[in-house]
Coordinates of C-alpha atoms in Angstrom, one line a residue:
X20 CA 148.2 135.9 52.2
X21 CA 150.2 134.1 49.2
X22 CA 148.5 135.0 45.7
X23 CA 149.7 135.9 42.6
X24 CA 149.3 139.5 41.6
X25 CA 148.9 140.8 38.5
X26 CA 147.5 144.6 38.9
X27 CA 145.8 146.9 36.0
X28 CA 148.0 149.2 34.7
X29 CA 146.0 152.1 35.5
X30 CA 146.5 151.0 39.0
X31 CA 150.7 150.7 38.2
X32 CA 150.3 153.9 36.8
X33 CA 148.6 155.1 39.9
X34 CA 151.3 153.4 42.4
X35 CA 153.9 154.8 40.5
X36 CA 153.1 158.4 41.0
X37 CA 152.5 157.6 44.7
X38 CA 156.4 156.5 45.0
X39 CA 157.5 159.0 42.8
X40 CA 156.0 161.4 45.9
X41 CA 158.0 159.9 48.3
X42 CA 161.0 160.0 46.5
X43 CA 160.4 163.3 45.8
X44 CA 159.9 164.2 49.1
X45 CA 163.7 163.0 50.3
X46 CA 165.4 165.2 47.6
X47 CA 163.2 168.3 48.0
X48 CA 165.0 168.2 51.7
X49 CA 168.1 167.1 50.8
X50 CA 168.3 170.0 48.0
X51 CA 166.2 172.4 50.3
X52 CA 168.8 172.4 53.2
X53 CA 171.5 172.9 51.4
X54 CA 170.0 176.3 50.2
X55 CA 169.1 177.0 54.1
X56 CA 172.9 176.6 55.5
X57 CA 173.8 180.1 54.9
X58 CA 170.7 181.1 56.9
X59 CA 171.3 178.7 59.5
X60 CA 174.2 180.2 60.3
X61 CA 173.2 184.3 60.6
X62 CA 173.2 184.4 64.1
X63 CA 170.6 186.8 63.6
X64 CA 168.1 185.3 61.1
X65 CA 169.3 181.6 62.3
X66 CA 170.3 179.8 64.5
X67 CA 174.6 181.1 65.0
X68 CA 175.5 177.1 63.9
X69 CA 179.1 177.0 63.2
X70 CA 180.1 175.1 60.7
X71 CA 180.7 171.5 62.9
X72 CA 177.2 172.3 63.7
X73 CA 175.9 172.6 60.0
X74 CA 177.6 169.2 59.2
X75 CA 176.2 167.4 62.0
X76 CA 172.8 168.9 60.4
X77 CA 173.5 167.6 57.5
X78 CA 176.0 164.4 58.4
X79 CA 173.2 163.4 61.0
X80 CA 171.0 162.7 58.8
X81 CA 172.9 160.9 56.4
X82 CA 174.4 158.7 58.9
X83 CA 171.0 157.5 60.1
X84 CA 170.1 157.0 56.3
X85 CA 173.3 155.3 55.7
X86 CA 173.2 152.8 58.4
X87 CA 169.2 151.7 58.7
X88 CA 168.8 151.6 55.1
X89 CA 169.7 147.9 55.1
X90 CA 167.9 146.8 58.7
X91 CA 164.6 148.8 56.9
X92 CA 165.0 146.2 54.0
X93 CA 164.9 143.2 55.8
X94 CA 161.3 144.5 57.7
X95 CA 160.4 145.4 54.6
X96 CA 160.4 142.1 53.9
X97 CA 159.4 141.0 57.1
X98 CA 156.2 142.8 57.8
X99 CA 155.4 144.1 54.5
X100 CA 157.0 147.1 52.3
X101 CA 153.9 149.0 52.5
X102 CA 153.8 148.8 56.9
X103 CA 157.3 150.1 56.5
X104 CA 156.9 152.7 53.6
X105 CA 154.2 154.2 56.4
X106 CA 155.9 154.4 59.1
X107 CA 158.9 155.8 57.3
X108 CA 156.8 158.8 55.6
X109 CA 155.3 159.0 60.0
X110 CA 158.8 159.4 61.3
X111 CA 159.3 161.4 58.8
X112 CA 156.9 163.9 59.2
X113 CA 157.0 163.9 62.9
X114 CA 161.0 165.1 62.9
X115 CA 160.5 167.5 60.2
X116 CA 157.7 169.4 62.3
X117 CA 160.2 169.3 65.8
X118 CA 163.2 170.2 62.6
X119 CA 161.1 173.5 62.2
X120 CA 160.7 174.2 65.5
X121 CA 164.0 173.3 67.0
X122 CA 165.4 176.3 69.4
X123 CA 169.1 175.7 68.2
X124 CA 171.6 173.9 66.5
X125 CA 171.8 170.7 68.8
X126 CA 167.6 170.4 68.7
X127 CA 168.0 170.7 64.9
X128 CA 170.9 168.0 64.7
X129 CA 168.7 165.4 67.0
X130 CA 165.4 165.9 64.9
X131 CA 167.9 166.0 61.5
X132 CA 168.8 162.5 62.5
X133 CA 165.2 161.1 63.0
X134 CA 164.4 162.3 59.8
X135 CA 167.5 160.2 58.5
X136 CA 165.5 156.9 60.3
X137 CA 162.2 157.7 58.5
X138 CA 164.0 158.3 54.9
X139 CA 166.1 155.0 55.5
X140 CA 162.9 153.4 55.9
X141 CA 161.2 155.1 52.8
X142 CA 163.7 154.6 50.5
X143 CA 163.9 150.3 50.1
X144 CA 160.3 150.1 50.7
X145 CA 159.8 152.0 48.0
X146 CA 162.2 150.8 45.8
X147 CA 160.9 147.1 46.4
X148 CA 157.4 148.4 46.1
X149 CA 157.7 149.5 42.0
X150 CA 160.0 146.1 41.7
X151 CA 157.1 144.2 42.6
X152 CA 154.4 146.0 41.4
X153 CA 156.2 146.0 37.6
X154 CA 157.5 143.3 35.5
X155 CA 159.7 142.8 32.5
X156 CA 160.2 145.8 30.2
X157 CA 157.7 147.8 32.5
X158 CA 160.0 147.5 35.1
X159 CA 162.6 148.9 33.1
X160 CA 160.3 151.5 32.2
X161 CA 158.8 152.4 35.9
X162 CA 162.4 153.0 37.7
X163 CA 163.6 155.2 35.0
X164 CA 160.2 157.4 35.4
X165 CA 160.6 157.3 38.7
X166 CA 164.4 158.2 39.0
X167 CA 163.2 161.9 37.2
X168 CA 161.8 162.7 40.5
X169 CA 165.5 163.3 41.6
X170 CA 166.0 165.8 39.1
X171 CA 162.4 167.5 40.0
X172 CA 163.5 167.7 43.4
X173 CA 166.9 168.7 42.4
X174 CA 165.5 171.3 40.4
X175 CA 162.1 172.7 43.0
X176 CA 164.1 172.3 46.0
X177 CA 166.2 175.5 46.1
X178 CA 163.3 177.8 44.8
X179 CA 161.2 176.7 47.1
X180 CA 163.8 177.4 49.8
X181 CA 165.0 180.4 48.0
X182 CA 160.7 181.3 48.3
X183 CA 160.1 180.3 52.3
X184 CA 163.3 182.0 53.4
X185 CA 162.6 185.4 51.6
X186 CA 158.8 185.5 53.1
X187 CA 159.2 183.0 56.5
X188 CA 160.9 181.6 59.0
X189 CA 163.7 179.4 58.4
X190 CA 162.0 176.7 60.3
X191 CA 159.2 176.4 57.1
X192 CA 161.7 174.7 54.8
X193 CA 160.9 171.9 56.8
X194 CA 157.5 172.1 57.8
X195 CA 156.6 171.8 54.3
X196 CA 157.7 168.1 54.0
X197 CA 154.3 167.9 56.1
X198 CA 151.7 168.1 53.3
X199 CA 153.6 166.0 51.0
X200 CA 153.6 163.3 53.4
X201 CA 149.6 163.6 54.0
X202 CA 148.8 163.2 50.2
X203 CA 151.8 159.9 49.8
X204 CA 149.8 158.9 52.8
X205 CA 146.3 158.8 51.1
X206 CA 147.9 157.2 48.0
X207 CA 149.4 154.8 50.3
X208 CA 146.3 153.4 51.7
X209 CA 143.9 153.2 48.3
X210 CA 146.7 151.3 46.2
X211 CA 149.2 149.7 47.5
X212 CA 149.0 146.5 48.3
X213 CA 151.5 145.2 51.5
X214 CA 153.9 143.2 48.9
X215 CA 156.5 140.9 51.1
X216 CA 159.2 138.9 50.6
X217 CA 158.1 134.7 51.2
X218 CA 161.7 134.8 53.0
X219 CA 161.9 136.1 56.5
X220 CA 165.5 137.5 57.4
X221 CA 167.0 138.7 60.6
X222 CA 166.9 142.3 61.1
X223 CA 170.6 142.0 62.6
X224 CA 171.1 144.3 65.3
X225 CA 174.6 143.8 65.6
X226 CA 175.7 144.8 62.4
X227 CA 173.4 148.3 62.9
X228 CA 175.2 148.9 66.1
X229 CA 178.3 148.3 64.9
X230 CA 177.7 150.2 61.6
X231 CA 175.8 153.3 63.0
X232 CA 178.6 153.9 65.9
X233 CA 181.4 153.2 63.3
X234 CA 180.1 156.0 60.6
X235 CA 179.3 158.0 63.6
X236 CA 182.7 157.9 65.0
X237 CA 184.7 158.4 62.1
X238 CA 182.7 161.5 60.7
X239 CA 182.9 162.7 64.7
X240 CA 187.1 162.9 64.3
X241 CA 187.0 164.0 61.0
X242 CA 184.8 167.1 61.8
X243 CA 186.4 167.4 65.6
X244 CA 189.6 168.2 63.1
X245 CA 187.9 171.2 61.4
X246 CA 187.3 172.3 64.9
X247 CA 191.0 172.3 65.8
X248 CA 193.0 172.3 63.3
X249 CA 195.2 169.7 64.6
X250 CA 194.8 166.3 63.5
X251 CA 197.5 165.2 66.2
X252 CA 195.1 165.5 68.9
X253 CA 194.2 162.4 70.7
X254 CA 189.8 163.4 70.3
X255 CA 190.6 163.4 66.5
X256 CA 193.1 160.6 65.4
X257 CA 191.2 158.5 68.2
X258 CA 187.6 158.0 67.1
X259 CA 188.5 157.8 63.2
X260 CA 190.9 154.9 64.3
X261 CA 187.8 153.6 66.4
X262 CA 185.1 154.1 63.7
X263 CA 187.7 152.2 60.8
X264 CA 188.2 149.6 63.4
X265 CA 184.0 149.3 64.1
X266 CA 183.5 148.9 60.5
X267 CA 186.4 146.7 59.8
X268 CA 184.2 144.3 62.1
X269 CA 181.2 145.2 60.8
X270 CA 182.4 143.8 57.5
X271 CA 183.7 140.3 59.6
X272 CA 180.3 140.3 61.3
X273 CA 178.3 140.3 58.1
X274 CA 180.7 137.8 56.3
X275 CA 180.2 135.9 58.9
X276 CA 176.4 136.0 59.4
X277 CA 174.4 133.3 57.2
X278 CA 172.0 135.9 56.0
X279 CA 173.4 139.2 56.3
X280 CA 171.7 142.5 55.8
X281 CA 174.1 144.0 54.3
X282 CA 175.8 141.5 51.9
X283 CA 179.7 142.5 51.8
X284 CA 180.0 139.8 49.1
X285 CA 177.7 141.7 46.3
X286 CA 181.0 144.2 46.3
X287 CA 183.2 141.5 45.8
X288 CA 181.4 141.3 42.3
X289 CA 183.6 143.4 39.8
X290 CA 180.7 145.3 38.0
X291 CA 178.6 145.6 41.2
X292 CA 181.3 146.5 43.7
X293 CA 183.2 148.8 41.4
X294 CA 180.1 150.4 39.9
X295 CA 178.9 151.1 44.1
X296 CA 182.7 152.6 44.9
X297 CA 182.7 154.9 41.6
X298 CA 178.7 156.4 42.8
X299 CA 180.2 156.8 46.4
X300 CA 183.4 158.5 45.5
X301 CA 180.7 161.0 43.1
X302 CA 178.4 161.4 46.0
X303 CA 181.3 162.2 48.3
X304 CA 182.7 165.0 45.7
X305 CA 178.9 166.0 44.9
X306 CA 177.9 166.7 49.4
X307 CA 181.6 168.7 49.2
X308 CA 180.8 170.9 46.3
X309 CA 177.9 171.8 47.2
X310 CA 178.2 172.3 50.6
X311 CA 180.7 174.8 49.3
X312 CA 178.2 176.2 46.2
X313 CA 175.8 177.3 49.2
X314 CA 178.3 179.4 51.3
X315 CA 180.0 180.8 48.4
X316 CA 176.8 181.9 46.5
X317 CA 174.4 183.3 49.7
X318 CA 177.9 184.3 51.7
X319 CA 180.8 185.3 49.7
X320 CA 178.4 186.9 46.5
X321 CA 175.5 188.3 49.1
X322 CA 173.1 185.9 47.0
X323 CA 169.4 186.2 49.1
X324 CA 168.0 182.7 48.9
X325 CA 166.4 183.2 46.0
X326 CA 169.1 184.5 44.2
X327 CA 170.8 181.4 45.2
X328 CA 168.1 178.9 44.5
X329 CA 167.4 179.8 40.7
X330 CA 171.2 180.1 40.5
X331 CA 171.4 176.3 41.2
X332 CA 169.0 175.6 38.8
X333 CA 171.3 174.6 35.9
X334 CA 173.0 171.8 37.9
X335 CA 169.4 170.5 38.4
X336 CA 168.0 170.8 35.2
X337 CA 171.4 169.5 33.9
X338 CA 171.1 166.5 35.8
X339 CA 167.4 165.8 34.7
X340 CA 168.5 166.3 31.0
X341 CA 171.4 164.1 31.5
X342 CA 169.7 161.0 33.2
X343 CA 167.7 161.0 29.9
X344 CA 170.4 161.6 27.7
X345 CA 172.7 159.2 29.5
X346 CA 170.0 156.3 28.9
X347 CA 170.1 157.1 25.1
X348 CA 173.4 156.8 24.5
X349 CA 174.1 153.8 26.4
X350 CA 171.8 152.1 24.5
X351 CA 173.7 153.2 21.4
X352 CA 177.1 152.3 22.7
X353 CA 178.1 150.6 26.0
X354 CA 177.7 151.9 30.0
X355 CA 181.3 152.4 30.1
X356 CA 182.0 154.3 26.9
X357 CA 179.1 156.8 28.2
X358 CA 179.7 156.7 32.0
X359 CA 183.4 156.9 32.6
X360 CA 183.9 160.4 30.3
X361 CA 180.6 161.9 32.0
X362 CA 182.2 161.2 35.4
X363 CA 185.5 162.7 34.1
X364 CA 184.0 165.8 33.3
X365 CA 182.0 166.4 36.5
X366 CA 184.8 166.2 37.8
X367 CA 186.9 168.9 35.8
X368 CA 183.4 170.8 36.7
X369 CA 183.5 170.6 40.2
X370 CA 187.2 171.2 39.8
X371 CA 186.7 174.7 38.2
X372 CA 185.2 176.1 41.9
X373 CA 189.0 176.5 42.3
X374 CA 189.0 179.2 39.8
X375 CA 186.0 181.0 40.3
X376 CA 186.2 184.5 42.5
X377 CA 184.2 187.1 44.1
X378 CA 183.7 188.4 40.6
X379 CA 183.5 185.9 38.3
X380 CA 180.8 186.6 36.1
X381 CA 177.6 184.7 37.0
X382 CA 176.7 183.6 33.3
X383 CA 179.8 181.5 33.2
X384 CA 179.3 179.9 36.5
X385 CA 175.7 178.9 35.4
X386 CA 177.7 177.3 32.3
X387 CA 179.9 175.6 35.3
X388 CA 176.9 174.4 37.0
X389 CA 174.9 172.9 34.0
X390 CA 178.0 171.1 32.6
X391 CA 178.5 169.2 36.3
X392 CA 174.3 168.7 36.4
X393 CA 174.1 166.9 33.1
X394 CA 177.8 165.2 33.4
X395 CA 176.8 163.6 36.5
X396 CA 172.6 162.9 35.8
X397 CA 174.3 161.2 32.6
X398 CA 177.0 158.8 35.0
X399 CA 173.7 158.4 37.7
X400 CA 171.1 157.4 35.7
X401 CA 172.7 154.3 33.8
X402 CA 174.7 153.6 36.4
X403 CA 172.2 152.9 38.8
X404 CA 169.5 151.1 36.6
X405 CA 172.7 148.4 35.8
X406 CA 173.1 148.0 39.4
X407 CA 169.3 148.2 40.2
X408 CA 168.8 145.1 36.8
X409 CA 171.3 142.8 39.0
X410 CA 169.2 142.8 42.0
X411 CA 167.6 139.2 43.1
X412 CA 164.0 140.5 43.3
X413 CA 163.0 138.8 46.2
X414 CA 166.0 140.6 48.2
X415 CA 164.5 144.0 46.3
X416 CA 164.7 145.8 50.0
X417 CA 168.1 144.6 51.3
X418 CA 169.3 144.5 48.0
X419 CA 168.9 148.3 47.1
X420 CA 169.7 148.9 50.3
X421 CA 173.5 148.3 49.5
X422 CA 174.1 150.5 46.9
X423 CA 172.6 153.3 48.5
X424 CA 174.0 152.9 51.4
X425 CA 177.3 153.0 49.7
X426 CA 176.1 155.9 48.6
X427 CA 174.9 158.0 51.4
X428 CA 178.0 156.6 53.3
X429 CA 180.4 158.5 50.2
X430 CA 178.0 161.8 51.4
X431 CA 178.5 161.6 55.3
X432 CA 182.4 161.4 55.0
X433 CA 182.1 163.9 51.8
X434 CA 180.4 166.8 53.9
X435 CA 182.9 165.8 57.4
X436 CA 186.1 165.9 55.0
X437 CA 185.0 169.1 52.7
X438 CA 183.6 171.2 55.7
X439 CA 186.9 169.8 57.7
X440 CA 189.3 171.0 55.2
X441 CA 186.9 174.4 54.6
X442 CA 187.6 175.1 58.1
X443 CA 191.1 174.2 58.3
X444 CA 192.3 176.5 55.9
X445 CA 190.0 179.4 56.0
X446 CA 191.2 179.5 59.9
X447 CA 194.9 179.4 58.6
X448 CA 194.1 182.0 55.8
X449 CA 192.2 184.2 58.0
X450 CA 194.9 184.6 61.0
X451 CA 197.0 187.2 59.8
X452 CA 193.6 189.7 59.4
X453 CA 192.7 189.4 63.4
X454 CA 194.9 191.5 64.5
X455 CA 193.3 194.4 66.8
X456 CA 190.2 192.0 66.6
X457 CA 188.8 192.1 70.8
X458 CA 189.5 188.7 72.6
X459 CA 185.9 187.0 72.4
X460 CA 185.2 188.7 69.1
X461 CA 188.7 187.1 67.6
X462 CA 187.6 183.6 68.1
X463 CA 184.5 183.8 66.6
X464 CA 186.1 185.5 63.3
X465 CA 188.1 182.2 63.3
X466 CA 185.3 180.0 63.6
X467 CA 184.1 180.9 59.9
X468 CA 183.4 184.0 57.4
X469 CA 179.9 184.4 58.4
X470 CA 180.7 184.8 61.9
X471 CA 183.6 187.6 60.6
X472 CA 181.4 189.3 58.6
X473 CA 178.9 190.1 61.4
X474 CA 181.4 190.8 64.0
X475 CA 183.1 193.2 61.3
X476 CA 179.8 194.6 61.1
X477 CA 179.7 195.2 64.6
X478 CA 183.1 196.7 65.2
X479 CA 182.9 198.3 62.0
X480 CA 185.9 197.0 60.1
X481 CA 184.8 196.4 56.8
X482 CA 188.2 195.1 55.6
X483 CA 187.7 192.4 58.3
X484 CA 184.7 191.0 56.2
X485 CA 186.7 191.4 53.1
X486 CA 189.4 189.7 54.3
X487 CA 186.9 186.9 56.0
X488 CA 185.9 186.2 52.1
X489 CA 189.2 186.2 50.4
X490 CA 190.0 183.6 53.4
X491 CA 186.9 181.4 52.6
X492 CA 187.8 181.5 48.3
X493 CA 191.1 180.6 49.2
X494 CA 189.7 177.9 51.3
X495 CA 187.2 176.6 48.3
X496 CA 189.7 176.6 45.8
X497 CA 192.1 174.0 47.8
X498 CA 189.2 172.1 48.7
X499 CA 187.9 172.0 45.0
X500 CA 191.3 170.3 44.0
X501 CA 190.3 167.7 46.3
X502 CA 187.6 167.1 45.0
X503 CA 188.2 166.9 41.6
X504 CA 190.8 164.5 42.6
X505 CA 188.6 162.2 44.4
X506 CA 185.6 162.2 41.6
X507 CA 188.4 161.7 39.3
X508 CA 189.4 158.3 41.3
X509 CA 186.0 157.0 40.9
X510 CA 186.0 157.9 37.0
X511 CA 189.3 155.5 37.5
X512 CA 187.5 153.0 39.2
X513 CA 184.1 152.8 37.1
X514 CA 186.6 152.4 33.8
X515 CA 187.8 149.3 36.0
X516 CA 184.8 147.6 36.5
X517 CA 183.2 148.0 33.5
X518 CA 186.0 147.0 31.3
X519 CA 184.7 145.1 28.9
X520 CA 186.7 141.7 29.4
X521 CA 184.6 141.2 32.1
X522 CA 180.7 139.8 31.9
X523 CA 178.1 142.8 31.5
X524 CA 175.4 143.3 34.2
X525 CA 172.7 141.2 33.7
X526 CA 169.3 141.1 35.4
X527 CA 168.3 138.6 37.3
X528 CA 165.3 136.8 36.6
X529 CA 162.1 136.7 38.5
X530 CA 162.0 134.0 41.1
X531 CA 159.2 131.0 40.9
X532 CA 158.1 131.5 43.6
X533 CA 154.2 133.8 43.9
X534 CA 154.5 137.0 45.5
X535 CA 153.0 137.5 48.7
X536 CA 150.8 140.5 49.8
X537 CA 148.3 141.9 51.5
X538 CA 145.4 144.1 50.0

């Protein structure tokens, strides 16, 4: 029905912590896996994944996060956020039970990507859920509190893998999104009213076909090139040419379309568009880096998971520190004077993995780690609530939906270029130490420095696993130059948009018209 709502704020209060629980649900996995790659790939303890095979795990399910996120906006405002913020946490739930029980690294991929579908459907609902629930200064107030449960999850999510690896299965790191779900579930059904938008979009199939096989293509050529080490070959150069060419016309199609799902024209908008571009060139360096931090730490140094997870916790409780920071000191001087140096410096910090060794000491690594935590929490934070205050409210879903799926998309081609050029050069860097290496045994050395370090184990060649680590250092340090590079473009880029000539980021006020829901 069409009423207008004004709920108690004990009940905001109440709905708040609900979302917050969701939220927190999709970076406790995020964090949690990346803590569980090292294991994946023990052919012993896990599951033998190479390392295409971890970045489908993890590219999977950014992809299907990347390219719903918008389609789940529009039947969010369709059916209701709350019927969609369900059936996300459902879908969710479901994939992460078959995720714990998958029997190898292709079952693990497939479930990877359904879990992608049911946090593309979480995230806008939920979003548009606290945007309608709060107004005015609350609002303000309500996605700020809620944006800490990124550095919570940040923070709990490598412990608690670091505490289910060292006592069970690898499988339980995602079996435990289960009971989270059950208790957003409850929450779910006492307080939150179904809030809708009063204006029914399509949900615009062709732009998620188009969108979904483009992403999908391109990140299949660029990790098909870590495979081979040739990016001459026609199954590399051929589907990134294909997925460019799929999103070029996704871009016509939506330019095209009278109401898109995914507006192209809120980039054309300096502060907007340059703002998205600068978070997705951050979350590309951030899913390289640390897709590096988790091999290096549990494979290189001999971390358990433990070890590893509590190691990781100054880039979590850096970023938690610096979202709060960050908000402070924008309010003291400007978004650019705050967010263009804190950008700059996370990426001298994830430049400095090109100088750390197998014996660097750990104390200044943790230093390492906390400066790129609170650098980027402080670029994050403000960032996103400026972006998040220029959304029409009664596009909340779709709106969001945008910027984070600028986002994600910055994370799927992050993890296909950094594991691409991991593998690249640690194959190069490894080839003169094969030598004497059996046939069958040879090509798994090449495949990556976990693989060497049990088949050196087996033919009992210890120098073979020391040169398999010397290989992979050499290949983080040429990938950390890249990165650096790349999170220095977007400090580049955010200085851009935000130069002061042009108009600050203003919110949009609330429409006229009463919200709709349903009890």
């Amino acid at each position: 029905m069409t009423a207008s709502l004004t709920l108690p704020k004990s009940r905001q209060r109440l709905i708040l912590a609900v979302l917050m629980s969701c939220s927190l649900l999709i970076w406790l996995d995020n964090t949690v896996l990346s803590t569980t790659l090292e294991t994946l790939a023990d052919p012993v303890r896990g599951l033998n994944a190479g390392p295409a095979e971890l970045q489908w795990a993890t590219g999977a399910y950014t992809l299907a996060f990347a390219t719903l996120m918008f389609t789940a906006g529009a039947l969010g405002d369709r059916f209701g956020h709350r019927t969609v913020l369900v059936a996300g946490l459902v879908v969710f739930a479901g994939s992460s039970l078959r995720a714990g029980y998958a029997g190898d690294a292709g079952q693990l991929i497939a479930a990877r990507a359904v879990m992608g579908v049911g946090s593309a459907l979480i995230v806008p609902a939920n979003l548009a859920i606290l945007m309608w629930t709060f107004s005015g200064p609350a609002r303000s107030t309500a996605i700020a509190v809620s944006s800490t449960s990124a550095g919570v999850g940040m923070a709990a999510g490598p412990v608690l893998a670091g505490v289910l690896l060292d006592h069970f299965r690898w499988g339980s790191v995602f079996l435990v999104n289960v009971p989270v779900v059950v208790v957003a579930l409850v929450g779910i059904a006492v307080l939150v009213p179904n809030f809708r938008s009063p204006v029914r979009r399509p949900l615009d199939p062709a732009g998620m076909l188009l969108s979904i096989s483009g992403l999908a293509a391109l990140a299949y050529g660029l990790i098909r090139a870590g495979q081979v080490a040739d990016w001459g070959r026609t199954d590399v150069w051929a589907p990134i040419a294909v997925g460019g060419c799929l999103l070029a016309v996704f871009v016509l199609v939506e330019l095209r379309s009278r109401m898109p799902g995914f507006d192209p024209r809120l980039l054309a908008q300096r502060v907007f568009g340059g703002g998205n571009a600068a978070l997705g060139l951050l979350l590309f360096a951030m899913a390289a880096v640390t897709f590096y931090g988790a091999f290096y730490l549990q494979g290189a140094r001999g971390f358990t998971p433990m070890e590893a997870g509590l190691a990781g916790l100054p880039t979590a409780l850096g970023a938690l520190l610096g979202a709060t920071v960050g908000a402070g000191l924008v309010r003291r001087w400007s978004l650019r004077a705050v967010s263009v140096p804190a950008l700059a410096a996370a990426a001298l910090a994830m430049g400095t993995y090109g100088l750390i060794g197998l014996h660097t000491p750990l104390a200044l690594i943790e230093i390492m780690l906390f400066v790129q935590g609170i650098s980027i929490g402080t670029v994050i934070g403000p960032v996103t609530a400026a972006l998040i205050g220029s959304l029409p409210l009664d596009r909340a879903g779709a709106g969001s939906a945008v910027t984070n799926t600028v986002r994600q998309t910055g994370s799927v081609i992050g993890i296909a270029v950094g594991g691409t050029v991991m593998s690249i050069v640690y194959r190069r860097a490894i080839e003169t130490s094969v030598g004497g290496v059996p046939g069958p045994a040879r090509d798994r050395v090449r495949v990556s420095a976990e693989q060497a370090r049990h088949v050196a184990t087996e033919i009992h060649r210890p120098a073979l696993a020391r040169a398999a680590d010397d290989a992979f250092i050499h290949a983080m340090h040429v990938g950390a130059v890249w990165i650096m590079l790349i999170a220095l473009l977007g400090a580049a880029v955010l200085a851009i948009a935000l130069h002061p000539a042009g108009k600050p980021a203003q919110a949009v006020p609330e429409p006229a018209h009463d919200r709709m829901v349903s009890p």
